[in-house]
CSV table of C-alpha atoms in Angstrom, one decimal:
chain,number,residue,atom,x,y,z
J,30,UNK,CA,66.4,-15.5,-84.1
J,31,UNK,CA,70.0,-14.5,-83.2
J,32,UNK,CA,71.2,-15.0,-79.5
J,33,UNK,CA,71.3,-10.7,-79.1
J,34,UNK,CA,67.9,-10.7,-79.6
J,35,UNK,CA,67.1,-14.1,-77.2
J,36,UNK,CA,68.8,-12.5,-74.3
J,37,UNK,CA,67.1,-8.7,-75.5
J,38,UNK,CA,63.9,-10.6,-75.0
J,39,UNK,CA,64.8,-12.2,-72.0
J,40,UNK,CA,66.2,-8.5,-70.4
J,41,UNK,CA,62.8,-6.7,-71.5
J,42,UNK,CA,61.0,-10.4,-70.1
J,43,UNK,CA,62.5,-9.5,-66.8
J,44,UNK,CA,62.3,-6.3,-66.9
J,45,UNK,CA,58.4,-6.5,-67.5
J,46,UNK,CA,58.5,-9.3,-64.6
J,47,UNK,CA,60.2,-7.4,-62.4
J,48,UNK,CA,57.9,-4.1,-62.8
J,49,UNK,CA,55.2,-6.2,-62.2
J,50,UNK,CA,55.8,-8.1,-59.0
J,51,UNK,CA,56.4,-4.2,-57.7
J,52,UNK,CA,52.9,-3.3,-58.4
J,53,UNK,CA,51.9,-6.5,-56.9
J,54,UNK,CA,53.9,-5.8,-53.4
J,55,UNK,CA,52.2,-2.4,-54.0
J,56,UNK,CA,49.0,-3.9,-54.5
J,57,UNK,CA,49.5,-6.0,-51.7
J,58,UNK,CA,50.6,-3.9,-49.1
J,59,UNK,CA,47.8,-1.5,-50.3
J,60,UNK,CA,45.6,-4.1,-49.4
J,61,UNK,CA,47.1,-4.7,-46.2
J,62,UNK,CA,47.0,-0.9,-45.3
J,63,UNK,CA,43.4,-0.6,-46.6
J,64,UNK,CA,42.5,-3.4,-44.1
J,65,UNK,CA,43.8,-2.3,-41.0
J,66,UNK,CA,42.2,1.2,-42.1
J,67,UNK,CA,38.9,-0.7,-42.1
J,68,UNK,CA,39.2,-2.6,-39.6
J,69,UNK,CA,40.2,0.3,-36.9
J,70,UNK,CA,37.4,1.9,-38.8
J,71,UNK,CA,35.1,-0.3,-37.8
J,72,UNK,CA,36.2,-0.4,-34.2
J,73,UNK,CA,36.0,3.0,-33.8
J,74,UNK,CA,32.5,2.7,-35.4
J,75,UNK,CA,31.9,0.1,-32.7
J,76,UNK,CA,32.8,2.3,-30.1
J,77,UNK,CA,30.4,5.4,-30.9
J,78,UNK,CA,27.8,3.2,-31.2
J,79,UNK,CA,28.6,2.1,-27.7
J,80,UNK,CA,29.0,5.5,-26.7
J,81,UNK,CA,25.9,7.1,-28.3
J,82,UNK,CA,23.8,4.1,-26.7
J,83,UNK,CA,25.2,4.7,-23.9
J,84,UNK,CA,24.5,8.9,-23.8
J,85,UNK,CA,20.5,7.5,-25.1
J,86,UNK,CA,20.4,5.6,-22.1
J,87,UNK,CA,21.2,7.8,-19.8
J,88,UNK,CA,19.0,10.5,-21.2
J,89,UNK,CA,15.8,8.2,-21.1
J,90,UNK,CA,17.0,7.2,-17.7
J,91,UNK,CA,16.9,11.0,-16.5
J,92,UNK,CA,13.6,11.7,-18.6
J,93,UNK,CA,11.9,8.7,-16.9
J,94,UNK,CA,13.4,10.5,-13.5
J,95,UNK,CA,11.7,14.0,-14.6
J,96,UNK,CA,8.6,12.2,-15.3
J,97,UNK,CA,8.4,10.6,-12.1
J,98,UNK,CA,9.1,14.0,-10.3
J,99,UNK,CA,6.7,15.7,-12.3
J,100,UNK,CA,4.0,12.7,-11.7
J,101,UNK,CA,4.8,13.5,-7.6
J,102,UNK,CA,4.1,16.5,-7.9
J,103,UNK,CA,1.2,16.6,-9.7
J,104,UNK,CA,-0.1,13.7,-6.9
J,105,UNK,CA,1.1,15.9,-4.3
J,106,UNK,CA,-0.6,19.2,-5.6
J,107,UNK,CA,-3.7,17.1,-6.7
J,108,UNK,CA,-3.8,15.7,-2.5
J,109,UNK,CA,-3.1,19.0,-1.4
J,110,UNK,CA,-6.1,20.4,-3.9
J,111,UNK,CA,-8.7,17.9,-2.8
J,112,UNK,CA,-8.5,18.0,0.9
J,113,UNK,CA,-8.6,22.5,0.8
J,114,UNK,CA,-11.4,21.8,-1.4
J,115,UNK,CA,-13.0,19.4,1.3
J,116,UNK,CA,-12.2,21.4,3.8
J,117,UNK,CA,-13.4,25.0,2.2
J,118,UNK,CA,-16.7,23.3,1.4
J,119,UNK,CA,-17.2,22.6,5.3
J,120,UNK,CA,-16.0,26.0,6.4
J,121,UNK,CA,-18.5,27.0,4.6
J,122,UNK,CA,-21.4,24.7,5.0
J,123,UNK,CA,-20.5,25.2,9.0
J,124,UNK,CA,-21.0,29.2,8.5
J,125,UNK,CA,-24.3,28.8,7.1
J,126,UNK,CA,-25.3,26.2,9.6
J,127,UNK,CA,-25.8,28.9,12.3
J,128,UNK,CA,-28.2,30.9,9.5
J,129,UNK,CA,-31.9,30.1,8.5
J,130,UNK,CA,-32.9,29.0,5.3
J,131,UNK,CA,-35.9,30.2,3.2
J,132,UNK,CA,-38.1,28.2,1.8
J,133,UNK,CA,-38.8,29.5,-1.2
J,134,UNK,CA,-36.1,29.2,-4.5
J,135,UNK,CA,-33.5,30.0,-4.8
J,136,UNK,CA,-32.6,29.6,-0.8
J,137,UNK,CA,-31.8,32.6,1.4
J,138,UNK,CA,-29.9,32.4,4.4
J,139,UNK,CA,-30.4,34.7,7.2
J,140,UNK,CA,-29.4,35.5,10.3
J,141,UNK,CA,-31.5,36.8,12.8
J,142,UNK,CA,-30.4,39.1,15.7
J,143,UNK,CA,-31.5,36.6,18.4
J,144,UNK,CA,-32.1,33.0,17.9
J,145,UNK,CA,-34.9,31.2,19.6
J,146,UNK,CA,-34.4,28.0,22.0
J,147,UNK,CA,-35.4,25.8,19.3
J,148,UNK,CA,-33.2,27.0,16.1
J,149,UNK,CA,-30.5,27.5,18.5
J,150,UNK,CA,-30.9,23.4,19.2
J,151,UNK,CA,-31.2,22.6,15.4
J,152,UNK,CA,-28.1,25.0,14.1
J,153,UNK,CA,-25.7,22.8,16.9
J,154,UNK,CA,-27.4,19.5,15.8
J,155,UNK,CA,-26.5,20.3,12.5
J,156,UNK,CA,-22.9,22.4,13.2
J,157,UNK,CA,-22.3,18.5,15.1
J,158,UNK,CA,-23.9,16.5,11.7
J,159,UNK,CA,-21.5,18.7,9.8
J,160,UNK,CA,-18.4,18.0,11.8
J,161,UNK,CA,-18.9,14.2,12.1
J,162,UNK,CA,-19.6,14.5,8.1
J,163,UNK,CA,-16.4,16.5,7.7
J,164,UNK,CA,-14.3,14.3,9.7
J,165,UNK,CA,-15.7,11.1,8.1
J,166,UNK,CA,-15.1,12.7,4.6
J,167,UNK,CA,-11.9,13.4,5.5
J,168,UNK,CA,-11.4,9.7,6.5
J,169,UNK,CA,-12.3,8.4,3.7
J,170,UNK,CA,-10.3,10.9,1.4
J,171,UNK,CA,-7.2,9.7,3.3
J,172,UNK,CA,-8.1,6.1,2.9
J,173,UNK,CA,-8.2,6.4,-0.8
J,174,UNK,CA,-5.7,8.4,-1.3
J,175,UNK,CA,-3.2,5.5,0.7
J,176,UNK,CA,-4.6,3.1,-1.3
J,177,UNK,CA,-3.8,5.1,-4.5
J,178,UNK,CA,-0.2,5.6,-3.0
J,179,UNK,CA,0.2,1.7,-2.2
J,180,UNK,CA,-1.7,0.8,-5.8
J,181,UNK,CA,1.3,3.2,-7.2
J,182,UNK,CA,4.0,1.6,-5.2
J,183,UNK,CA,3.4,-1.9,-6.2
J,184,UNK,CA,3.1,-1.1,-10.1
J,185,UNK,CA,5.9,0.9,-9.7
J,186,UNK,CA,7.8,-2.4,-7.9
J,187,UNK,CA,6.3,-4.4,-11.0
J,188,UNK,CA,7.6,-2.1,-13.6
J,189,UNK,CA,10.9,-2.3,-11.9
J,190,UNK,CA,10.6,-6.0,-12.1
């Protein structure tokens, strides 16, 4: 092997050498590149899935406030429902207090023109049975429906909790 050819070989040797450590700075800052890229990937990944926790959050927060709302409401219409039923049967148990009954079935009420001394006495003993019922139906209606509310307050204060 001649010395032309030693230092050809050497030339092409470098050559090759130096073509390679350029693909390998390539390579390299490739690889740099390709890490930042994932890694402000990632954080941006982070941060929608802090946002879109966040957005579920608030949306079960305000369905849990519609639900409470709607839950009010149906306690308040349900209240509001129970007592004009009390009170509509007693309006009209007190109108046919004043009337007679039959006593064959089904029962007929009647009214007549005048009543005697006696029926007179028994339709305002029983207009006055009536109103005490009424009053202690009523009562008692109220009572529950406090101890409902407070029952509702405290698991609503342990829910909370």
């Amino acid at each position: 092997m001649g010395l032309d050819e030693q230092k050809r070989g050497q030339r092409f040797l470098g050559t090759l050498m130096g073509t390679l450590g350029k693909f390998q700075k390539e390579s390299a800052s490739l690889q740099e590149k390709n890490a930042k890229r994932a890694e402000i990937e990632a954080r941006l990944a982070e941060g929608m899935r802090k946002e879109r926790e966040a957005l579920e959050e608030r949306a079960r927060i305000e369905q849990d406030k519609k639900q409470q709302a709607a839950e009010r409401q149906r306690r308040a219409s349900l209240r509001e429902f129970e007592k004009l039923s009390l009170e509509t049967y007693y309006k009209n148990e007190m109108a046919c207090a004043r009337a007679l009954k039959t006593t064959t079935q089904p029962v007929l009420f009647y009214q007549p023109w005048k009543l005697t001394s006696k029926e007179e006495e028994r339709a305002k003993i029983r207009i006055e049975e009536l109103e005490r019922k009424y009053q202690q139906e009523l009562k008692e209606l109220e009572e529950r429906l406090s101890r409902e509310d407070s029952m509702s307050n405290k698991l609503k204060c342990w829910v909370r909790e």
